[in-house]
Amino acid sequence: MSVSLDEVDAVLRRSGSAPDGLDDVTRLLIGTVPVRATEAAAWTAAFGPLDKLVARRPMLATWRAWLDSTGLVRRLASDPEIASALITAAVRVLAELPLKGIALGRLAAETTGDAHGLDDGRPLATIVLSAARVLRGSPPSGDGTAGERRTSWAAVGVHRDELSSSVLCLGLPGGADTVTGRILALAKEAGEPSVLTLRQLSTARLGVGTRVVSVCENPIVLASAADELGPDCPPLVCVNGQPSAAVWRLLDLLAEEGAGFRYHGDFDWGGVRIGNTLRDRISWEPWRFDASSYITTTTTGGPLTGRPADATWDPELRPALERRGVRVEEELVLPALLEDLR
C-alpha cells in the first residue's frame, strides 16, 4: 500500500494532532531527515511571497491558513519550483485586486502574459479565485458553480465579459448625449425598468446628480415600483443578490456624479453579507434596514438559518436577528418600501 505524503500532511493539519504537518511529526518521531529537510526549506521559500502579501493585507490571513490546511498549492504544484512560480503569479494578480472593472482575459494578459491564464480550471485561477472569495467575505472554497465563480470575480471588479453582466434599474433620468443616457430617458418617461449591460455602462449619462438613489436587493421591489409608481418612481437600483460587475460600475458612476445611497435588503444572514459587501465599496444609509426596523416588523418569513454575520452599519442587528430567529424578506415589507419611494 502507498499513500500520498501531501494527503497525510493535510490530514494531520486538519485533525489538529499536528498543526505544523508531516515534517514536524517526522522530526518528533525519528529526527530530521536531510532530504525532507531540504525539500521543506524549498517549500517554505516558495510560500514566502504569500506571507508577505498577508502581512500587507491581513484580511487574507484566513485564506492563507486555508491553503495550508487543505494542501491546495501542493496538490496543484508537483514540486517547490512549480509552486514558487504559481504563488508568485498569484501574488502579482492579487496585488491588483480589487479593481473598478476589468475583463478577466485582460487582467490575465496584463499580469501573467497569457490571456487565458485565469481561465476556469487553471491552477492560477483556482488560487486567485479562492482569495477573491475571502475578499468578498465568503469562504474560500466556493460551491463549484459557474454563477458563484462569476459573482466572486465581480466582487473584486473582474467580469467574464461585457455582455453577460447586467444591472436592473428604474427611474434614472438619463440624458441626451449618450446612447445609454437616451435609453434611460425613454425608460424613465415610460415608467419602465431598464436592464443595462456592463458594456452599455462604459460611457453613460445617468442624470441623477446629487439625488439619493434607493438600492434594493430583490427584483420584486423594482418591478412593484414600476407597476405602482411608473414614471414617478425616483432613482432605484437592484443589486439582485451579490453585486455583479455591472452593478458595481453603475453604483460607481452614480457616486462619481455625487449621488447618495440608501439600501434595503433581506433580513437574513445572506442579506447582511450583501449589505457588508456594498458598505465596503460605497457609503450608504440604512433604508428600513437596521435593528429597530427588524424588531418592529410584524410580518415574518421562515426560520433564520445559516452562518451569522455582523452588520457593519448597525452592531445591534446581528443580536436582534439571533434573538428573534426569523428572516424577513423584502417582499414582506413591500408596502412600506413603496410608500417611501412614493
mmCIF file of C-alpha atoms in Angstrom:
data_model
loop_
_atom_site.group_PDB
_atom_site.id
_atom_site.type_symbol
_atom_site.label_atom_id
_atom_site.label_comp_id
_atom_site.label_asym_id
_atom_site.label_seq_id
_atom_site.Cartn_x
_atom_site.Cartn_y
_atom_site.Cartn_z
ATOM 1 C CA MET A 1 0.000 0.000 0.000
ATOM 2 C CA SER A 2 1.196 3.523 -0.746
ATOM 3 C CA VAL A 3 -0.146 6.881 0.403
ATOM 4 C CA SER A 4 0.403 10.446 -0.711
ATOM 5 C CA LEU A 5 2.638 12.408 1.669
ATOM 6 C CA ASP A 6 0.735 15.571 0.799
ATOM 7 C CA GLU A 7 -2.546 13.920 1.801
ATOM 8 C CA VAL A 8 -1.033 12.688 5.066
ATOM 9 C CA ASP A 9 0.242 16.199 5.723
ATOM 10 C CA ALA A 10 -3.219 17.687 5.084
ATOM 11 C CA VAL A 11 -4.944 15.128 7.358
ATOM 12 C CA LEU A 12 -2.507 15.813 10.194
ATOM 13 C CA ARG A 13 -3.055 19.577 9.913
ATOM 14 C CA ARG A 14 -6.861 19.342 9.695
ATOM 15 C CA SER A 15 -7.159 16.926 12.612
ATOM 16 C CA GLY A 16 -5.266 19.239 14.954
ATOM 17 C CA SER A 17 -2.970 16.408 16.061
ATOM 18 C CA ALA A 18 -0.056 18.039 14.246
ATOM 19 C CA PRO A 19 -0.848 21.660 13.266
ATOM 20 C CA ASP A 20 2.594 22.032 11.701
ATOM 21 C CA GLY A 21 2.141 18.997 9.488
ATOM 22 C CA LEU A 22 4.095 15.924 8.493
ATOM 23 C CA ASP A 23 7.549 17.472 8.683
ATOM 24 C CA ASP A 24 7.061 18.294 12.354
ATOM 25 C CA VAL A 25 5.750 14.779 13.112
ATOM 26 C CA THR A 26 8.732 13.249 11.331
ATOM 27 C CA ARG A 27 11.168 15.310 13.406
ATOM 28 C CA LEU A 28 9.388 14.316 16.636
ATOM 29 C CA LEU A 29 9.398 10.621 15.787
ATOM 30 C CA ILE A 30 12.769 9.964 14.129
ATOM 31 C CA GLY A 31 14.636 13.247 13.928
ATOM 32 C CA THR A 32 15.476 15.368 10.906
ATOM 33 C CA VAL A 33 15.618 13.585 7.574
ATOM 34 C CA PRO A 34 18.128 15.536 5.441
ATOM 35 C CA VAL A 35 16.322 15.105 2.121
ATOM 36 C CA ARG A 36 12.971 16.009 3.642
ATOM 37 C CA ALA A 37 14.540 18.971 5.444
ATOM 38 C CA THR A 38 15.944 20.346 2.209
ATOM 39 C CA GLU A 39 12.607 19.926 0.473
ATOM 40 C CA ALA A 40 10.806 21.555 3.398
ATOM 41 C CA ALA A 41 13.099 24.558 3.170
ATOM 42 C CA ALA A 42 12.321 24.859 -0.538
ATOM 43 C CA TRP A 43 8.578 24.733 0.139
ATOM 44 C CA THR A 44 8.916 27.365 2.876
ATOM 45 C CA ALA A 45 10.747 29.644 0.462
ATOM 46 C CA ALA A 46 8.059 29.075 -2.184
ATOM 47 C CA PHE A 47 5.365 30.266 0.232
ATOM 48 C CA GLY A 48 7.366 33.350 1.235
ATOM 49 C CA PRO A 49 5.588 35.771 -1.162
ATOM 50 C CA LEU A 50 2.220 34.701 0.267
ATOM 51 C CA ASP A 51 3.342 35.544 3.788
ATOM 52 C CA LYS A 52 4.474 38.983 2.643
ATOM 53 C CA LEU A 53 1.122 39.521 0.902
ATOM 54 C CA VAL A 54 -0.807 38.612 4.056
ATOM 55 C CA ALA A 55 1.368 40.969 6.099
ATOM 56 C CA ARG A 56 0.227 43.790 3.789
ATOM 57 C CA ARG A 57 -3.393 42.579 3.640
ATOM 58 C CA PRO A 58 -4.332 40.908 6.944
ATOM 59 C CA MET A 59 -7.852 40.091 5.772
ATOM 60 C CA LEU A 60 -6.275 37.332 3.653
ATOM 61 C CA ALA A 61 -4.916 35.554 6.751
ATOM 62 C CA THR A 62 -7.836 33.114 6.836
ATOM 63 C CA TRP A 63 -7.236 32.316 3.170
ATOM 64 C CA ARG A 64 -3.538 31.691 3.851
ATOM 65 C CA ALA A 65 -4.429 29.321 6.706
ATOM 66 C CA TRP A 66 -6.945 27.556 4.466
ATOM 67 C CA LEU A 67 -4.272 26.964 1.827
ATOM 68 C CA ASP A 68 -2.129 25.268 4.478
ATOM 69 C CA SER A 69 -4.954 23.201 5.947
ATOM 70 C CA THR A 70 -6.110 21.898 2.573
ATOM 71 C CA GLY A 71 -2.704 21.484 0.960
ATOM 72 C CA LEU A 72 -4.165 23.076 -2.174
ATOM 73 C CA VAL A 73 -0.909 24.509 -3.507
ATOM 74 C CA ARG A 74 0.890 21.211 -3.060
ATOM 75 C CA ARG A 75 -1.872 19.436 -4.962
ATOM 76 C CA LEU A 76 -1.688 21.929 -7.823
ATOM 77 C CA ALA A 77 2.110 22.081 -7.979
ATOM 78 C CA SER A 78 4.197 18.909 -8.011
ATOM 79 C CA ASP A 79 7.379 20.452 -6.589
ATOM 80 C CA PRO A 80 8.555 23.636 -4.841
ATOM 81 C CA GLU A 81 9.869 25.195 -8.056
ATOM 82 C CA ILE A 82 6.491 24.941 -9.790
ATOM 83 C CA ALA A 83 4.774 26.111 -6.614
ATOM 84 C CA SER A 84 7.040 29.136 -6.414
ATOM 85 C CA ALA A 85 6.122 30.207 -9.953
ATOM 86 C CA LEU A 86 2.411 29.647 -9.234
ATOM 87 C CA ILE A 87 2.481 31.607 -5.967
ATOM 88 C CA THR A 88 4.482 34.460 -7.490
ATOM 89 C CA ALA A 89 1.924 34.789 -10.280
ATOM 90 C CA ALA A 90 -0.977 34.648 -7.804
ATOM 91 C CA VAL A 91 0.537 37.406 -5.682
ATOM 92 C CA ARG A 92 1.049 39.529 -8.801
ATOM 93 C CA VAL A 93 -2.647 39.191 -9.710
ATOM 94 C CA LEU A 94 -3.917 39.736 -6.163
ATOM 95 C CA ALA A 95 -1.831 42.891 -5.846
ATOM 96 C CA GLU A 96 -4.132 44.436 -8.485
ATOM 97 C CA LEU A 97 -7.400 43.476 -6.757
ATOM 98 C CA PRO A 98 -9.940 44.844 -6.188
ATOM 99 C CA LEU A 99 -10.403 46.803 -9.418
ATOM 100 C CA LYS A 100 -13.226 49.020 -10.660
ATOM 101 C CA GLY A 101 -13.999 46.886 -13.676
ATOM 102 C CA ILE A 102 -11.766 44.864 -15.973
ATOM 103 C CA ALA A 103 -12.279 41.854 -18.238
ATOM 104 C CA LEU A 104 -10.865 38.602 -16.888
ATOM 105 C CA GLY A 105 -8.847 37.990 -20.048
ATOM 106 C CA ARG A 106 -7.339 41.442 -19.911
ATOM 107 C CA LEU A 107 -6.374 41.041 -16.247
ATOM 108 C CA ALA A 108 -4.746 37.719 -17.076
ATOM 109 C CA ALA A 109 -2.855 39.171 -20.032
ATOM 110 C CA GLU A 110 -1.607 42.175 -18.071
ATOM 111 C CA THR A 111 -0.479 40.227 -15.004
ATOM 112 C CA THR A 112 0.645 36.887 -16.440
ATOM 113 C CA GLY A 113 1.304 37.499 -20.129
ATOM 114 C CA ASP A 114 -1.317 34.875 -21.008
ATOM 115 C CA ALA A 115 -4.880 35.968 -21.762
ATOM 116 C CA HIS A 116 -6.107 32.511 -20.725
ATOM 117 C CA GLY A 117 -4.003 32.298 -17.571
ATOM 118 C CA LEU A 118 -7.064 32.820 -15.335
ATOM 119 C CA ASP A 119 -9.469 30.578 -17.244
ATOM 120 C CA ASP A 120 -11.576 28.131 -15.236
ATOM 121 C CA GLY A 121 -9.621 25.054 -14.229
ATOM 122 C CA ARG A 122 -6.194 26.663 -14.456
ATOM 123 C CA PRO A 123 -4.190 26.278 -11.196
ATOM 124 C CA LEU A 124 -3.615 30.031 -11.030
ATOM 125 C CA ALA A 125 -7.342 30.746 -11.368
ATOM 126 C CA THR A 126 -8.098 28.276 -8.574
ATOM 127 C CA ILE A 127 -5.669 30.003 -6.197
ATOM 128 C CA VAL A 128 -6.668 33.576 -7.040
ATOM 129 C CA LEU A 129 -10.397 32.888 -7.030
ATOM 130 C CA SER A 130 -10.214 31.350 -3.554
ATOM 131 C CA ALA A 131 -8.634 34.608 -2.334
ATOM 132 C CA ALA A 132 -11.250 36.679 -4.165
ATOM 133 C CA ARG A 133 -13.970 34.837 -2.247
ATOM 134 C CA VAL A 134 -12.349 35.798 1.036
ATOM 135 C CA LEU A 135 -12.062 39.414 -0.117
ATOM 136 C CA ARG A 136 -15.840 39.420 -0.703
ATOM 137 C CA GLY A 137 -16.445 37.945 2.753
ATOM 138 C CA SER A 138 -17.180 34.359 1.719
ATOM 139 C CA PRO A 139 -15.477 31.014 2.459
ATOM 140 C CA PRO A 140 -12.512 30.354 0.139
ATOM 141 C CA SER A 141 -13.830 27.045 -1.221
ATOM 142 C CA GLY A 142 -16.971 28.283 -3.045
ATOM 143 C CA ASP A 143 -19.733 25.962 -4.255
ATOM 144 C CA GLY A 144 -18.242 24.977 -7.606
ATOM 145 C CA THR A 145 -20.908 26.597 -9.784
ATOM 146 C CA ALA A 146 -20.241 28.920 -12.714
ATOM 147 C CA GLY A 147 -22.577 31.519 -11.213
ATOM 148 C CA GLU A 148 -20.655 31.560 -7.950
ATOM 149 C CA ARG A 149 -17.346 31.979 -9.758
ATOM 150 C CA ARG A 150 -18.766 34.842 -11.795
ATOM 151 C CA THR A 151 -20.087 36.532 -8.645
ATOM 152 C CA SER A 152 -16.776 36.134 -6.821
ATOM 153 C CA TRP A 153 -14.835 37.669 -9.706
ATOM 154 C CA ALA A 154 -17.364 40.506 -9.896
ATOM 155 C CA ALA A 155 -16.936 41.232 -6.180
ATOM 156 C CA VAL A 156 -13.319 42.234 -6.872
ATOM 157 C CA GLY A 157 -14.187 44.157 -10.036
ATOM 158 C CA VAL A 158 -13.428 41.477 -12.629
ATOM 159 C CA HIS A 159 -16.021 40.500 -15.242
ATOM 160 C CA ARG A 160 -16.099 37.484 -17.517
ATOM 161 C CA ASP A 161 -17.305 39.599 -20.437
ATOM 162 C CA GLU A 162 -19.085 42.912 -21.017
ATOM 163 C CA LEU A 163 -22.438 41.438 -22.078
ATOM 164 C CA SER A 164 -23.215 38.710 -19.540
ATOM 165 C CA SER A 165 -23.002 41.127 -16.604
ATOM 166 C CA SER A 166 -26.070 43.353 -16.207
ATOM 167 C CA VAL A 167 -27.904 45.566 -13.727
ATOM 168 C CA LEU A 168 -31.592 46.360 -13.258
ATOM 169 C CA CYS A 169 -32.642 49.956 -12.612
ATOM 170 C CA LEU A 170 -35.677 52.239 -12.678
ATOM 171 C CA GLY A 171 -36.250 55.980 -12.629
ATOM 172 C CA LEU A 172 -32.784 57.102 -13.718
ATOM 173 C CA PRO A 173 -33.331 60.318 -15.751
ATOM 174 C CA GLY A 174 -30.562 59.647 -18.273
ATOM 175 C CA GLY A 175 -29.557 62.287 -20.805
ATOM 176 C CA ALA A 176 -29.410 63.094 -24.499
ATOM 177 C CA ASP A 177 -25.671 62.958 -25.164
ATOM 178 C CA THR A 178 -25.024 59.194 -24.862
ATOM 179 C CA VAL A 179 -26.859 56.144 -26.182
ATOM 180 C CA THR A 180 -27.280 54.712 -22.689
ATOM 181 C CA GLY A 181 -28.497 58.075 -21.432
ATOM 182 C CA ARG A 182 -31.168 58.141 -24.128
ATOM 183 C CA ILE A 183 -32.238 54.598 -23.278
ATOM 184 C CA LEU A 184 -32.644 55.587 -19.638
ATOM 185 C CA ALA A 185 -34.558 58.760 -20.546
ATOM 186 C CA LEU A 186 -37.055 56.802 -22.655
ATOM 187 C CA ALA A 187 -37.488 54.199 -19.916
ATOM 188 C CA LYS A 188 -37.997 56.924 -17.309
ATOM 189 C CA GLU A 189 -40.657 58.584 -19.457
ATOM 190 C CA ALA A 190 -42.499 55.261 -19.833
ATOM 191 C CA GLY A 191 -42.004 54.241 -16.212
ATOM 192 C CA GLU A 192 -40.343 51.012 -17.295
ATOM 193 C CA PRO A 193 -37.291 49.245 -15.799
ATOM 194 C CA SER A 194 -34.014 49.120 -17.724
ATOM 195 C CA VAL A 195 -31.558 46.242 -17.918
ATOM 196 C CA LEU A 196 -28.114 47.640 -18.673
ATOM 197 C CA THR A 197 -25.072 45.576 -19.577
ATOM 198 C CA LEU A 198 -21.583 46.377 -18.424
ATOM 199 C CA ARG A 199 -20.757 47.390 -21.988
ATOM 200 C CA GLN A 200 -23.541 50.000 -22.003
ATOM 201 C CA LEU A 201 -22.124 51.496 -18.821
ATOM 202 C CA SER A 202 -18.687 52.161 -20.279
ATOM 203 C CA THR A 203 -19.938 55.655 -21.117
ATOM 204 C CA ALA A 204 -23.291 56.741 -19.759
ATOM 205 C CA ARG A 205 -25.095 59.909 -18.742
ATOM 206 C CA LEU A 206 -27.276 58.942 -15.783
ATOM 207 C CA GLY A 207 -28.766 62.327 -14.944
ATOM 208 C CA VAL A 208 -29.165 61.637 -11.224
ATOM 209 C CA GLY A 209 -26.728 64.243 -9.957
ATOM 210 C CA THR A 210 -26.668 64.620 -6.176
ATOM 211 C CA ARG A 211 -30.028 62.962 -5.534
ATOM 212 C CA VAL A 212 -30.378 59.953 -3.235
ATOM 213 C CA VAL A 213 -30.563 56.617 -5.048
ATOM 214 C CA SER A 214 -32.549 53.858 -3.376
ATOM 215 C CA VAL A 215 -30.909 50.437 -3.671
ATOM 216 C CA CYS A 216 -32.743 47.149 -3.073
ATOM 217 C CA GLU A 217 -31.679 43.510 -3.044
ATOM 218 C CA ASN A 218 -34.520 41.819 -4.949
ATOM 219 C CA PRO A 219 -36.118 42.491 -8.369
ATOM 220 C CA ILE A 220 -39.628 42.253 -6.884
ATOM 221 C CA VAL A 221 -39.142 45.652 -5.251
ATOM 222 C CA LEU A 222 -38.196 47.290 -8.530
ATOM 223 C CA ALA A 223 -40.941 45.546 -10.510
ATOM 224 C CA SER A 224 -43.566 46.582 -7.941
ATOM 225 C CA ALA A 225 -42.300 50.164 -8.004
ATOM 226 C CA ALA A 226 -42.655 50.195 -11.793
ATOM 227 C CA ASP A 227 -46.205 48.855 -11.500
ATOM 228 C CA GLU A 228 -47.376 51.286 -8.836
ATOM 229 C CA LEU A 229 -45.281 54.427 -9.412
ATOM 230 C CA GLY A 230 -44.332 54.240 -13.094
ATOM 231 C CA PRO A 231 -42.698 57.466 -14.327
ATOM 232 C CA ASP A 232 -42.917 58.979 -10.830
ATOM 233 C CA CYS A 233 -40.540 56.461 -9.283
ATOM 234 C CA PRO A 234 -37.326 58.088 -8.032
ATOM 235 C CA PRO A 235 -33.941 56.530 -8.919
ATOM 236 C CA LEU A 236 -33.895 52.868 -7.867
ATOM 237 C CA VAL A 237 -31.228 50.206 -8.447
ATOM 238 C CA CYS A 238 -31.500 46.465 -7.761
ATOM 239 C CA VAL A 239 -28.328 44.535 -6.858
ATOM 240 C CA ASN A 240 -30.130 41.171 -7.322
ATOM 241 C CA GLY A 241 -28.051 39.247 -4.783
ATOM 242 C CA GLN A 242 -24.301 39.665 -4.609
ATOM 243 C CA PRO A 243 -23.476 42.624 -6.902
ATOM 244 C CA SER A 244 -22.284 41.901 -10.422
ATOM 245 C CA ALA A 245 -19.587 43.879 -12.217
ATOM 246 C CA ALA A 246 -22.347 45.895 -13.924
ATOM 247 C CA VAL A 247 -23.913 46.746 -10.558
ATOM 248 C CA TRP A 248 -20.573 47.965 -9.258
ATOM 249 C CA ARG A 249 -19.995 50.031 -12.377
ATOM 250 C CA LEU A 250 -23.401 51.696 -12.147
ATOM 251 C CA LEU A 251 -23.003 52.490 -8.446
ATOM 252 C CA ASP A 252 -19.522 53.885 -9.074
ATOM 253 C CA LEU A 253 -20.831 56.118 -11.874
ATOM 254 C CA LEU A 254 -23.655 57.376 -9.658
ATOM 255 C CA ALA A 255 -21.198 58.096 -6.844
ATOM 256 C CA GLU A 256 -18.934 59.985 -9.244
ATOM 257 C CA GLU A 257 -21.897 62.185 -10.193
ATOM 258 C CA GLY A 258 -22.400 62.978 -6.498
ATOM 259 C CA ALA A 259 -25.365 60.716 -5.693
ATOM 260 C CA GLY A 260 -26.056 59.461 -2.192
ATOM 261 C CA PHE A 261 -27.406 55.994 -1.419
ATOM 262 C CA ARG A 262 -29.802 54.230 0.915
ATOM 263 C CA TYR A 263 -30.024 50.435 0.973
ATOM 264 C CA HIS A 264 -32.562 47.802 1.935
ATOM 265 C CA GLY A 265 -32.091 44.042 1.794
ATOM 266 C CA ASP A 266 -33.441 40.821 3.216
ATOM 267 C CA PHE A 267 -33.227 40.422 6.969
ATOM 268 C CA ASP A 268 -31.218 37.207 6.903
ATOM 269 C CA TRP A 269 -27.526 36.337 7.035
ATOM 270 C CA GLY A 270 -27.154 36.455 3.257
ATOM 271 C CA GLY A 271 -28.759 39.901 3.226
ATOM 272 C CA VAL A 272 -26.383 41.097 5.932
ATOM 273 C CA ARG A 273 -23.373 39.895 3.942
ATOM 274 C CA ILE A 274 -24.577 41.647 0.797
ATOM 275 C CA GLY A 275 -25.004 44.844 2.817
ATOM 276 C CA ASN A 276 -21.470 44.481 4.156
ATOM 277 C CA THR A 277 -20.109 43.958 0.647
ATOM 278 C CA LEU A 278 -21.817 47.141 -0.535
ATOM 279 C CA ARG A 279 -20.639 49.043 2.522
ATOM 280 C CA ASP A 280 -17.031 48.147 1.700
ATOM 281 C CA ARG A 281 -17.366 49.841 -1.704
ATOM 282 C CA ILE A 282 -19.834 52.716 -1.319
ATOM 283 C CA SER A 283 -21.260 54.764 1.518
ATOM 284 C CA TRP A 284 -24.969 54.186 2.157
ATOM 285 C CA GLU A 285 -27.567 54.846 4.825
ATOM 286 C CA PRO A 286 -29.903 52.099 6.051
ATOM 287 C CA TRP A 287 -33.289 52.157 4.358
ATOM 288 C CA ARG A 288 -35.510 50.427 6.924
ATOM 289 C CA PHE A 289 -32.568 48.040 7.262
ATOM 290 C CA ASP A 290 -31.415 48.193 10.863
ATOM 291 C CA ALA A 291 -32.182 46.556 14.181
ATOM 292 C CA SER A 292 -35.085 48.837 15.076
ATOM 293 C CA SER A 293 -36.767 48.238 11.706
ATOM 294 C CA TYR A 294 -36.330 44.474 12.068
ATOM 295 C CA ILE A 295 -37.723 44.398 15.599
ATOM 296 C CA THR A 296 -40.815 46.419 14.685
ATOM 297 C CA THR A 297 -41.650 44.400 11.557
ATOM 298 C CA THR A 298 -44.743 42.334 12.296
ATOM 299 C CA THR A 299 -44.676 40.117 9.190
ATOM 300 C CA THR A 300 -42.120 37.314 9.210
ATOM 301 C CA GLY A 301 -40.876 34.564 6.963
ATOM 302 C CA GLY A 302 -39.353 31.215 7.896
ATOM 303 C CA PRO A 303 -36.711 30.406 10.485
ATOM 304 C CA LEU A 304 -33.357 32.154 10.248
ATOM 305 C CA THR A 305 -30.670 29.703 9.114
ATOM 306 C CA GLY A 306 -27.053 29.897 8.015
ATOM 307 C CA ARG A 307 -23.830 31.292 9.423
ATOM 308 C CA PRO A 308 -24.283 34.542 11.406
ATOM 309 C CA ALA A 309 -22.557 37.759 10.345
ATOM 310 C CA ASP A 310 -22.098 41.161 11.944
ATOM 311 C CA ALA A 311 -23.739 44.110 10.180
ATOM 312 C CA THR A 312 -21.048 46.743 9.732
ATOM 313 C CA TRP A 313 -23.636 49.543 9.620
ATOM 314 C CA ASP A 314 -25.508 48.520 12.788
ATOM 315 C CA PRO A 315 -23.848 46.442 15.548
ATOM 316 C CA GLU A 316 -27.275 45.767 17.088
ATOM 317 C CA LEU A 317 -28.681 43.994 14.020
ATOM 318 C CA ARG A 318 -26.924 40.650 14.495
ATOM 319 C CA PRO A 319 -28.039 40.274 18.152
ATOM 320 C CA ALA A 320 -31.593 41.210 17.126
ATOM 321 C CA LEU A 321 -31.614 38.592 14.360
ATOM 322 C CA GLU A 322 -30.202 35.937 16.686
ATOM 323 C CA ARG A 323 -32.743 36.677 19.421
ATOM 324 C CA ARG A 324 -35.780 36.636 17.141
ATOM 325 C CA GLY A 325 -34.554 33.889 14.844
ATOM 326 C CA VAL A 326 -36.764 34.612 11.828
ATOM 327 C CA ARG A 327 -35.963 36.002 8.398
ATOM 328 C CA VAL A 328 -37.870 38.883 6.805
ATOM 329 C CA GLU A 329 -37.595 39.117 3.018
ATOM 330 C CA GLU A 330 -38.147 42.354 1.119
ATOM 331 C CA GLU A 331 -41.388 41.015 -0.324
ATOM 332 C CA LEU A 332 -42.884 41.096 3.174
ATOM 333 C CA VAL A 333 -42.245 44.822 3.658
ATOM 334 C CA LEU A 334 -43.070 45.983 0.121
ATOM 335 C CA PRO A 335 -45.884 48.378 1.148
ATOM 336 C CA ALA A 336 -43.546 50.356 3.397
ATOM 337 C CA LEU A 337 -40.789 50.495 0.779
ATOM 338 C CA LEU A 338 -43.192 51.627 -1.947
ATOM 339 C CA GLU A 339 -44.609 54.297 0.330
ATOM 340 C CA ASP A 340 -41.084 55.615 0.929
ATOM 341 C CA LEU A 341 -40.483 55.752 -2.814
ATOM 342 C CA ARG A 342 -43.831 57.461 -3.339
#
